[in-house]
Amino acid sequence: MQGKTFTVTQPTRIHFGVDSINDLAAQVRGLGGTTVFLVVDPGVVAAGLLPRITAPLEAASVPYTVYDKIDPEPGLKLADNGVKLAKKAKCDCVVGVGGGSAMDVAKAVAILLTNGGKAVDYIGLGKIGKPGVPKIMVPTTAGTGAEVTFTAVFINEKTSSKAGMNGDPLYPDAAVLDPALTLSVPSHITAATGIDALTHALEAYVSTQAHPISDMYALEAIDLIAANLGKAYANGDNLEARSAMMMGSLLAGKALATAGVGLVHAMAYPLGGMHQIPHGLANAVLLPYVMAYNLIGAPERFATLAEMFGVDTSAMSLREAGEAAVEAVYRLNDDVGIPKTLADLQIPREDIPEMARIALTVSRPVANNPRKPTLEEVMSIYEEAMHGWE
Ligand code: NAD
């Protein structure tokens, strides 16, 4: 806290609850929208969920155009293509339904409709001048928290690198979180997206930018995820666990939007850009290894994390308690079937120097990290993650 200046921006109206999707038309109208551009994840369509989204719009006579050509880990051209369709259909409101991939495309389309230009023009921080058209996000994975963040992440097809647009205009105007929409998420995606949410909360909690408000979000998120990810993975029909996970990922998104993320994210970026490893999975595999490296930078915080995972730390030194936190996360990863090593993800060892170089260019997460990494240290974390601990 000492000498820290921070800003908390929370413009997103949150509408949460089972069947809250039935109120989608009221949310659209409440923001002045008349014609909706509906960006939908194809996995959501395949799971038979599209009528759950369109029925409330039809019942209220709100016209809509569906855009469902969304790839996981989207490229910039998906946003540019979406804008053309949205303009043609004269849409004045964007609704994004899906995981982070569909929501990020939707957020970018809303911004491009008013700001013009191409998606690539807005990569970076603070490049977006005007607010977008009203945008409403409907997450269908419990993972990214993109429904409450000021970021949209893309793969730049020209450079094969992942990069984000960042700026307050990207905050969605509203988020409709209906846990019932996550019941169809397959178990391996439940696992990877759930550990992704945990990574957001953990990295925000140990971030150099952490403050009492981000801590509040992060700790509540960790509590919910630690208690419920196993249950949601073990039985995808457990609506109570799904609801807790959706609240956990929302709060983790708020934690990341207010305190930032750290080295796990920086090191995950090249795994996505160079090797097409999904964001959540890349974070999940790296998380325990980066935690172990970070321990000495924030020992008290890591000891608190152990307690959040139910470890009795009363007879432990700070160091032992921090190590117990790493162990608890490693075990949770194992419980939910996350691969243990980068070798399991078929990452070639010879790519480590280039991945480490790229990771250190992801400047904000690197700056937020509780331990300042050198190139050699990042290479040795990748090396450790390549072989694992067993
Ligand atoms: P995703 O959106 O790619 O979805 C993962 C898979 O789940 C897809 O195959 C999708 O079709 C399927 N799916 C989604 N909902 C489903 C449902 N209800 N039933 C069945 N299948 C379903 O994955 P994600 O982890 O949610 O998002 C990843 C993207 O989000 C990455 O590009 C990442 O960089 C980005 N991201 C953005 C932010 C942000 O703040 N904007 C934060 C973190 C990550």
CSV table of N, CA, C and O in Angstrom, one decimal, residues 44-130:
chain,number,residue,atom,x,y,z
A,44,VAL,N,-21.0,-22.9,-28.7
A,44,VAL,CA,-22.3,-22.6,-28.0
A,44,VAL,C,-23.5,-23.0,-28.9
A,44,VAL,O,-24.4,-23.6,-28.5
A,45,VAL,N,-23.3,-22.7,-30.2
A,45,VAL,CA,-24.3,-23.1,-31.2
A,45,VAL,C,-24.4,-24.6,-31.2
A,45,VAL,O,-25.4,-25.2,-31.2
A,46,ALA,N,-23.2,-25.3,-31.3
A,46,ALA,CA,-23.2,-26.8,-31.4
A,46,ALA,C,-23.8,-27.4,-30.1
A,46,ALA,O,-24.4,-28.5,-30.2
A,47,ALA,N,-23.7,-26.7,-29.0
A,47,ALA,CA,-24.3,-27.3,-27.8
A,47,ALA,C,-25.8,-27.0,-27.7
A,47,ALA,O,-26.4,-27.4,-26.7
A,48,GLY,N,-26.3,-26.4,-28.8
A,48,GLY,CA,-27.8,-26.2,-28.8
A,48,GLY,C,-28.3,-25.0,-28.0
A,48,GLY,O,-29.5,-24.9,-27.7
A,49,LEU,N,-27.4,-24.1,-27.7
A,49,LEU,CA,-27.8,-23.0,-26.8
A,49,LEU,C,-28.3,-21.8,-27.5
A,49,LEU,O,-28.8,-20.8,-26.8
A,50,LEU,N,-28.1,-21.7,-28.8
A,50,LEU,CA,-28.5,-20.4,-29.5
A,50,LEU,C,-29.9,-20.0,-29.2
A,50,LEU,O,-30.2,-18.8,-29.0
A,51,PRO,N,-30.9,-20.9,-29.3
A,51,PRO,CA,-32.3,-20.5,-29.0
A,51,PRO,C,-32.5,-19.9,-27.6
A,51,PRO,O,-33.3,-19.0,-27.4
A,52,ARG,N,-31.6,-20.3,-26.6
A,52,ARG,CA,-31.7,-19.7,-25.3
A,52,ARG,C,-31.4,-18.2,-25.4
A,52,ARG,O,-31.8,-17.4,-24.5
A,53,ILE,N,-30.6,-17.8,-26.4
A,53,ILE,CA,-30.1,-16.4,-26.5
A,53,ILE,C,-31.1,-15.6,-27.4
A,53,ILE,O,-31.4,-14.5,-27.1
A,54,THR,N,-31.5,-16.3,-28.5
A,54,THR,CA,-32.4,-15.5,-29.4
A,54,THR,C,-33.8,-15.4,-29.0
A,54,THR,O,-34.5,-14.5,-29.3
A,55,ALA,N,-34.3,-16.4,-28.2
A,55,ALA,CA,-35.7,-16.4,-27.9
A,55,ALA,C,-36.1,-15.1,-27.1
A,55,ALA,O,-37.2,-14.5,-27.5
A,56,PRO,N,-35.4,-14.7,-26.2
A,56,PRO,CA,-35.8,-13.4,-25.5
A,56,PRO,C,-35.8,-12.2,-26.4
A,56,PRO,O,-36.6,-11.3,-26.2
A,57,LEU,N,-34.8,-12.2,-27.4
A,57,LEU,CA,-34.8,-11.1,-28.3
A,57,LEU,C,-36.1,-11.2,-29.2
A,57,LEU,O,-36.7,-10.1,-29.5
A,58,GLU,N,-36.4,-12.4,-29.7
A,58,GLU,CA,-37.5,-12.5,-30.6
A,58,GLU,C,-38.8,-12.2,-29.8
A,58,GLU,O,-39.7,-11.5,-30.4
A,59,ALA,N,-38.9,-12.6,-28.6
A,59,ALA,CA,-40.1,-12.3,-27.8
A,59,ALA,C,-40.3,-10.8,-27.6
A,59,ALA,O,-41.5,-10.3,-27.6
A,60,ALA,N,-39.2,-10.1,-27.7
A,60,ALA,CA,-39.4,-8.6,-27.5
A,60,ALA,C,-39.2,-7.9,-28.8
A,60,ALA,O,-39.1,-6.6,-28.8
A,61,SER,N,-39.3,-8.6,-29.9
A,61,SER,CA,-39.2,-8.1,-31.3
A,61,SER,C,-37.9,-7.2,-31.5
A,61,SER,O,-38.0,-6.1,-32.1
A,62,VAL,N,-36.8,-7.7,-30.9
A,62,VAL,CA,-35.5,-7.0,-31.2
A,62,VAL,C,-34.8,-7.8,-32.3
A,62,VAL,O,-34.5,-8.9,-32.2
A,63,PRO,N,-34.6,-7.1,-33.5
A,63,PRO,CA,-34.0,-7.8,-34.6
A,63,PRO,C,-32.5,-8.0,-34.3
A,63,PRO,O,-31.9,-7.3,-33.6
A,64,TYR,N,-32.0,-9.1,-34.8
A,64,TYR,CA,-30.5,-9.5,-34.6
A,64,TYR,C,-29.9,-10.1,-35.8
A,64,TYR,O,-30.6,-10.7,-36.6
A,65,THR,N,-28.6,-10.0,-35.9
A,65,THR,CA,-27.8,-10.7,-36.9
A,65,THR,C,-26.8,-11.6,-36.2
A,65,THR,O,-26.1,-11.1,-35.3
A,66,VAL,N,-26.7,-12.9,-36.6
A,66,VAL,CA,-25.8,-13.8,-35.9
A,66,VAL,C,-24.5,-13.9,-36.7
A,66,VAL,O,-24.4,-14.0,-37.9
A,67,TYR,N,-23.4,-13.7,-35.9
A,67,TYR,CA,-22.0,-13.9,-36.4
A,67,TYR,C,-21.4,-15.0,-35.6
A,67,TYR,O,-21.0,-14.7,-34.5
A,68,ASP,N,-21.2,-16.2,-36.2
A,68,ASP,CA,-20.7,-17.3,-35.4
A,68,ASP,C,-19.4,-17.9,-36.0
A,68,ASP,O,-19.1,-19.0,-35.7
A,69,LYS,N,-18.8,-17.1,-36.9
A,69,LYS,CA,-17.5,-17.7,-37.5
A,69,LYS,C,-16.4,-17.3,-36.5
A,69,LYS,O,-15.5,-16.5,-36.9
A,70,ILE,N,-16.4,-17.8,-35.3
A,70,ILE,CA,-15.4,-17.4,-34.3
A,70,ILE,C,-14.5,-18.5,-34.0
A,70,ILE,O,-14.9,-19.6,-33.6
A,71,ASP,N,-13.1,-18.3,-34.2
A,71,ASP,CA,-12.2,-19.4,-33.8
A,71,ASP,C,-11.8,-19.2,-32.4
A,71,ASP,O,-11.7,-18.0,-31.9
A,72,PRO,N,-11.4,-20.3,-31.7
A,72,PRO,CA,-10.8,-20.1,-30.4
A,72,PRO,C,-9.5,-19.3,-30.6
A,72,PRO,O,-8.8,-19.5,-31.6
A,73,GLU,N,-9.1,-18.5,-29.7
A,73,GLU,CA,-7.9,-17.6,-29.8
A,73,GLU,C,-8.0,-16.9,-31.1
A,73,GLU,O,-7.2,-17.1,-32.0
A,74,PRO,N,-8.9,-15.9,-31.2
A,74,PRO,CA,-9.3,-15.3,-32.5
A,74,PRO,C,-8.1,-14.5,-33.1
A,74,PRO,O,-7.3,-13.9,-32.4
A,75,GLY,N,-8.1,-14.4,-34.4
A,75,GLY,CA,-7.2,-13.5,-35.1
A,75,GLY,C,-7.9,-12.2,-35.3
A,75,GLY,O,-9.2,-12.1,-35.2
A,76,LEU,N,-7.1,-11.1,-35.6
A,76,LEU,CA,-7.7,-9.8,-35.8
A,76,LEU,C,-8.7,-9.7,-36.9
A,76,LEU,O,-9.6,-8.9,-36.8
A,77,LYS,N,-8.5,-10.6,-37.9
A,77,LYS,CA,-9.4,-10.4,-39.1
A,77,LYS,C,-10.9,-10.8,-38.7
A,77,LYS,O,-11.8,-10.3,-39.4
A,78,LEU,N,-11.1,-11.6,-37.6
A,78,LEU,CA,-12.4,-11.9,-37.2
A,78,LEU,C,-13.2,-10.7,-36.8
A,78,LEU,O,-14.4,-10.5,-36.9
A,79,ALA,N,-12.4,-9.7,-36.1
A,79,ALA,CA,-13.1,-8.5,-35.7
A,79,ALA,C,-13.4,-7.6,-36.9
A,79,ALA,O,-14.5,-7.1,-37.1
A,80,ASP,N,-12.4,-7.5,-37.9
A,80,ASP,CA,-12.6,-6.7,-39.1
A,80,ASP,C,-13.8,-7.3,-39.9
A,80,ASP,O,-14.6,-6.5,-40.4
A,81,ASN,N,-13.9,-8.6,-40.0
A,81,ASN,CA,-15.0,-9.2,-40.8
A,81,ASN,C,-16.3,-8.9,-40.1
A,81,ASN,O,-17.3,-8.6,-40.7
A,82,GLY,N,-16.3,-9.0,-38.8
A,82,GLY,CA,-17.5,-8.7,-38.0
A,82,GLY,C,-18.1,-7.3,-38.2
A,82,GLY,O,-19.3,-7.1,-38.4
A,83,VAL,N,-17.2,-6.4,-38.2
A,83,VAL,CA,-17.6,-5.0,-38.4
A,83,VAL,C,-18.3,-4.8,-39.7
A,83,VAL,O,-19.4,-4.1,-39.8
A,84,LYS,N,-17.8,-5.4,-40.8
A,84,LYS,CA,-18.4,-5.2,-42.1
A,84,LYS,C,-19.9,-5.7,-42.0
A,84,LYS,O,-20.8,-5.1,-42.5
A,85,LEU,N,-20.1,-6.9,-41.4
A,85,LEU,CA,-21.4,-7.5,-41.3
A,85,LEU,C,-22.3,-6.6,-40.4
A,85,LEU,O,-23.5,-6.4,-40.8
A,86,ALA,N,-21.8,-6.1,-39.3
A,86,ALA,CA,-22.6,-5.3,-38.4
A,86,ALA,C,-23.0,-4.0,-39.1
A,86,ALA,O,-24.2,-3.5,-38.9
A,87,LYS,N,-22.1,-3.4,-39.9
A,87,LYS,CA,-22.5,-2.2,-40.6
A,87,LYS,C,-23.6,-2.4,-41.6
A,87,LYS,O,-24.6,-1.7,-41.7
A,88,LYS,N,-23.4,-3.5,-42.3
A,88,LYS,CA,-24.4,-3.9,-43.4
A,88,LYS,C,-25.8,-4.1,-42.7
A,88,LYS,O,-26.8,-3.6,-43.3
A,89,ALA,N,-25.8,-4.7,-41.6
A,89,ALA,CA,-27.1,-4.9,-40.9
A,89,ALA,C,-27.6,-3.7,-40.1
A,89,ALA,O,-28.6,-3.8,-39.4
A,90,LYS,N,-26.8,-2.6,-40.1
A,90,LYS,CA,-27.2,-1.4,-39.3
A,90,LYS,C,-27.4,-1.7,-37.8
A,90,LYS,O,-28.4,-1.2,-37.2
A,91,CYS,N,-26.5,-2.5,-37.3
A,91,CYS,CA,-26.6,-2.8,-35.8
A,91,CYS,C,-26.1,-1.7,-35.0
A,91,CYS,O,-25.1,-1.0,-35.3
A,92,ASP,N,-26.8,-1.4,-33.9
A,92,ASP,CA,-26.4,-0.4,-33.0
A,92,ASP,C,-26.1,-0.9,-31.6
A,92,ASP,O,-26.1,-0.1,-30.6
A,93,CYS,N,-26.0,-2.2,-31.4
A,93,CYS,CA,-25.7,-2.8,-30.1
A,93,CYS,C,-25.0,-4.1,-30.4
A,93,CYS,O,-25.4,-4.8,-31.3
A,94,VAL,N,-24.0,-4.5,-29.6
A,94,VAL,CA,-23.3,-5.8,-29.9
A,94,VAL,C,-23.4,-6.6,-28.6
A,94,VAL,O,-23.3,-6.2,-27.5
A,95,VAL,N,-23.8,-7.9,-28.8
A,95,VAL,CA,-23.9,-8.8,-27.7
A,95,VAL,C,-22.9,-10.0,-28.0
A,95,VAL,O,-23.0,-10.6,-29.1
A,96,GLY,N,-22.0,-10.2,-27.1
A,96,GLY,CA,-21.0,-11.3,-27.3
A,96,GLY,C,-21.4,-12.5,-26.4
A,96,GLY,O,-21.5,-12.3,-25.2
A,97,VAL,N,-21.5,-13.7,-27.0
A,97,VAL,CA,-21.9,-14.8,-26.2
A,97,VAL,C,-20.9,-15.9,-26.4
A,97,VAL,O,-20.7,-16.4,-27.6
A,98,GLY,N,-20.2,-16.3,-25.4
A,98,GLY,CA,-19.2,-17.4,-25.5
A,98,GLY,C,-18.2,-17.3,-24.5
A,98,GLY,O,-18.3,-16.6,-23.5
A,99,GLY,N,-17.0,-17.9,-24.8
A,99,GLY,CA,-15.9,-17.8,-23.9
A,99,GLY,C,-15.2,-16.5,-24.3
A,99,GLY,O,-15.7,-15.6,-25.0
A,100,GLY,N,-14.0,-16.3,-23.8
A,100,GLY,CA,-13.2,-15.1,-24.0
A,100,GLY,C,-13.1,-14.8,-25.5
A,100,GLY,O,-13.0,-13.6,-25.9
A,101,SER,N,-12.9,-15.8,-26.3
A,101,SER,CA,-12.7,-15.6,-27.8
A,101,SER,C,-13.8,-14.8,-28.4
A,101,SER,O,-13.6,-13.8,-29.1
A,102,ALA,N,-15.1,-15.3,-28.2
A,102,ALA,CA,-16.2,-14.6,-28.8
A,102,ALA,C,-16.4,-13.2,-28.1
A,102,ALA,O,-16.7,-12.2,-28.8
A,103,MET,N,-16.2,-13.2,-26.8
A,103,MET,CA,-16.5,-11.9,-26.1
A,103,MET,C,-15.4,-10.8,-26.6
A,103,MET,O,-15.8,-9.7,-26.8
A,104,ASP,N,-14.2,-11.3,-26.8
A,104,ASP,CA,-13.2,-10.3,-27.3
A,104,ASP,C,-13.5,-9.8,-28.7
A,104,ASP,O,-13.3,-8.6,-29.0
A,105,VAL,N,-13.9,-10.7,-29.6
A,105,VAL,CA,-14.3,-10.2,-30.9
A,105,VAL,C,-15.5,-9.2,-30.8
A,105,VAL,O,-15.5,-8.2,-31.4
A,106,ALA,N,-16.5,-9.5,-30.0
A,106,ALA,CA,-17.6,-8.7,-29.8
A,106,ALA,C,-17.2,-7.3,-29.3
A,106,ALA,O,-17.6,-6.2,-29.7
A,107,LYS,N,-16.3,-7.3,-28.3
A,107,LYS,CA,-15.8,-6.0,-27.7
A,107,LYS,C,-15.1,-5.2,-28.8
A,107,LYS,O,-15.4,-4.0,-28.9
A,108,ALA,N,-14.3,-5.8,-29.6
A,108,ALA,CA,-13.6,-5.1,-30.6
A,108,ALA,C,-14.5,-4.6,-31.7
A,108,ALA,O,-14.4,-3.4,-32.2
A,109,VAL,N,-15.5,-5.4,-32.1
A,109,VAL,CA,-16.5,-4.9,-33.1
A,109,VAL,C,-17.2,-3.7,-32.6
A,109,VAL,O,-17.4,-2.7,-33.4
A,110,ALA,N,-17.6,-3.7,-31.4
A,110,ALA,CA,-18.4,-2.5,-30.8
A,110,ALA,C,-17.5,-1.2,-30.9
A,110,ALA,O,-18.0,-0.1,-31.2
A,111,ILE,N,-16.2,-1.4,-30.7
A,111,ILE,CA,-15.3,-0.2,-30.7
A,111,ILE,C,-15.1,0.2,-32.1
A,111,ILE,O,-15.1,1.4,-32.4
A,112,LEU,N,-14.8,-0.7,-33.0
A,112,LEU,CA,-14.5,-0.4,-34.4
A,112,LEU,C,-15.7,0.3,-35.1
A,112,LEU,O,-15.5,1.1,-36.0
A,113,LEU,N,-16.9,-0.1,-34.7
A,113,LEU,CA,-18.1,0.5,-35.3
A,113,LEU,C,-18.1,2.0,-35.2
A,113,LEU,O,-18.6,2.8,-36.0
A,114,THR,N,-17.6,2.5,-34.0
A,114,THR,CA,-17.7,4.0,-33.9
A,114,THR,C,-16.3,4.7,-34.1
A,114,THR,O,-16.2,5.8,-34.5
A,115,ASN,N,-15.2,3.9,-34.0
A,115,ASN,CA,-13.9,4.5,-34.1
A,115,ASN,C,-13.3,4.4,-35.5
A,115,ASN,O,-12.4,5.1,-35.9
A,116,GLY,N,-13.9,3.4,-36.3
A,116,GLY,CA,-13.4,3.2,-37.7
A,116,GLY,C,-12.0,2.5,-37.7
A,116,GLY,O,-11.5,2.1,-36.6
A,117,GLY,N,-11.4,2.4,-38.9
A,117,GLY,CA,-10.1,1.8,-39.0
A,117,GLY,C,-10.2,0.2,-38.9
A,117,GLY,O,-11.2,-0.4,-39.0
A,118,LYS,N,-9.0,-0.3,-38.7
A,118,LYS,CA,-8.8,-1.8,-38.6
A,118,LYS,C,-8.5,-2.2,-37.1
A,118,LYS,O,-7.9,-1.4,-36.4
A,119,ALA,N,-8.8,-3.4,-36.8
A,119,ALA,CA,-8.5,-3.9,-35.4
A,119,ALA,C,-7.1,-3.7,-35.1
A,119,ALA,O,-6.8,-3.3,-33.9
A,120,VAL,N,-6.2,-3.9,-36.0
A,120,VAL,CA,-4.7,-3.8,-35.7
A,120,VAL,C,-4.3,-2.4,-35.2
A,120,VAL,O,-3.4,-2.2,-34.4
A,121,ASP,N,-5.1,-1.4,-35.6
A,121,ASP,CA,-4.8,0.0,-35.2
A,121,ASP,C,-4.9,0.2,-33.7
A,121,ASP,O,-4.4,1.2,-33.2
A,122,TYR,N,-5.7,-0.7,-33.0
A,122,TYR,CA,-6.0,-0.4,-31.6
A,122,TYR,C,-5.2,-1.3,-30.7
A,122,TYR,O,-5.5,-1.3,-29.5
A,123,ILE,N,-4.3,-2.1,-31.2
A,123,ILE,CA,-3.5,-3.0,-30.4
A,123,ILE,C,-2.6,-2.1,-29.6
A,123,ILE,O,-1.9,-1.2,-30.1
A,124,GLY,N,-2.5,-2.3,-28.3
A,124,GLY,CA,-1.7,-1.5,-27.4
A,124,GLY,C,-2.6,-0.9,-26.3
A,124,GLY,O,-3.7,-1.4,-26.0
A,125,LEU,N,-2.1,0.1,-25.7
A,125,LEU,CA,-2.8,0.7,-24.5
A,125,LEU,C,-3.3,2.1,-24.9
A,125,LEU,O,-2.5,3.0,-25.4
A,126,GLY,N,-4.5,2.4,-24.6
A,126,GLY,CA,-5.1,3.8,-24.7
A,126,GLY,C,-5.1,4.3,-26.1
A,126,GLY,O,-5.1,5.5,-26.3
A,127,LYS,N,-5.3,3.5,-27.1
A,127,LYS,CA,-5.4,3.9,-28.5
A,127,LYS,C,-6.8,4.2,-29.0
A,127,LYS,O,-7.1,4.6,-30.1
A,128,ILE,N,-7.8,3.8,-28.1
A,128,ILE,CA,-9.2,3.9,-28.5
A,128,ILE,C,-9.8,5.3,-28.1
A,128,ILE,O,-9.8,5.5,-26.9
A,129,GLY,N,-10.2,6.1,-29.1
A,129,GLY,CA,-10.6,7.4,-28.7
A,129,GLY,C,-12.0,7.5,-28.2
A,129,GLY,O,-12.3,8.0,-27.1
A,130,LYS,N,-13.0,6.9,-29.0
A,130,LYS,CA,-14.4,7.1,-28.7
A,130,LYS,C,-15.0,5.8,-28.0
A,130,LYS,O,-14.5,4.7,-28.3
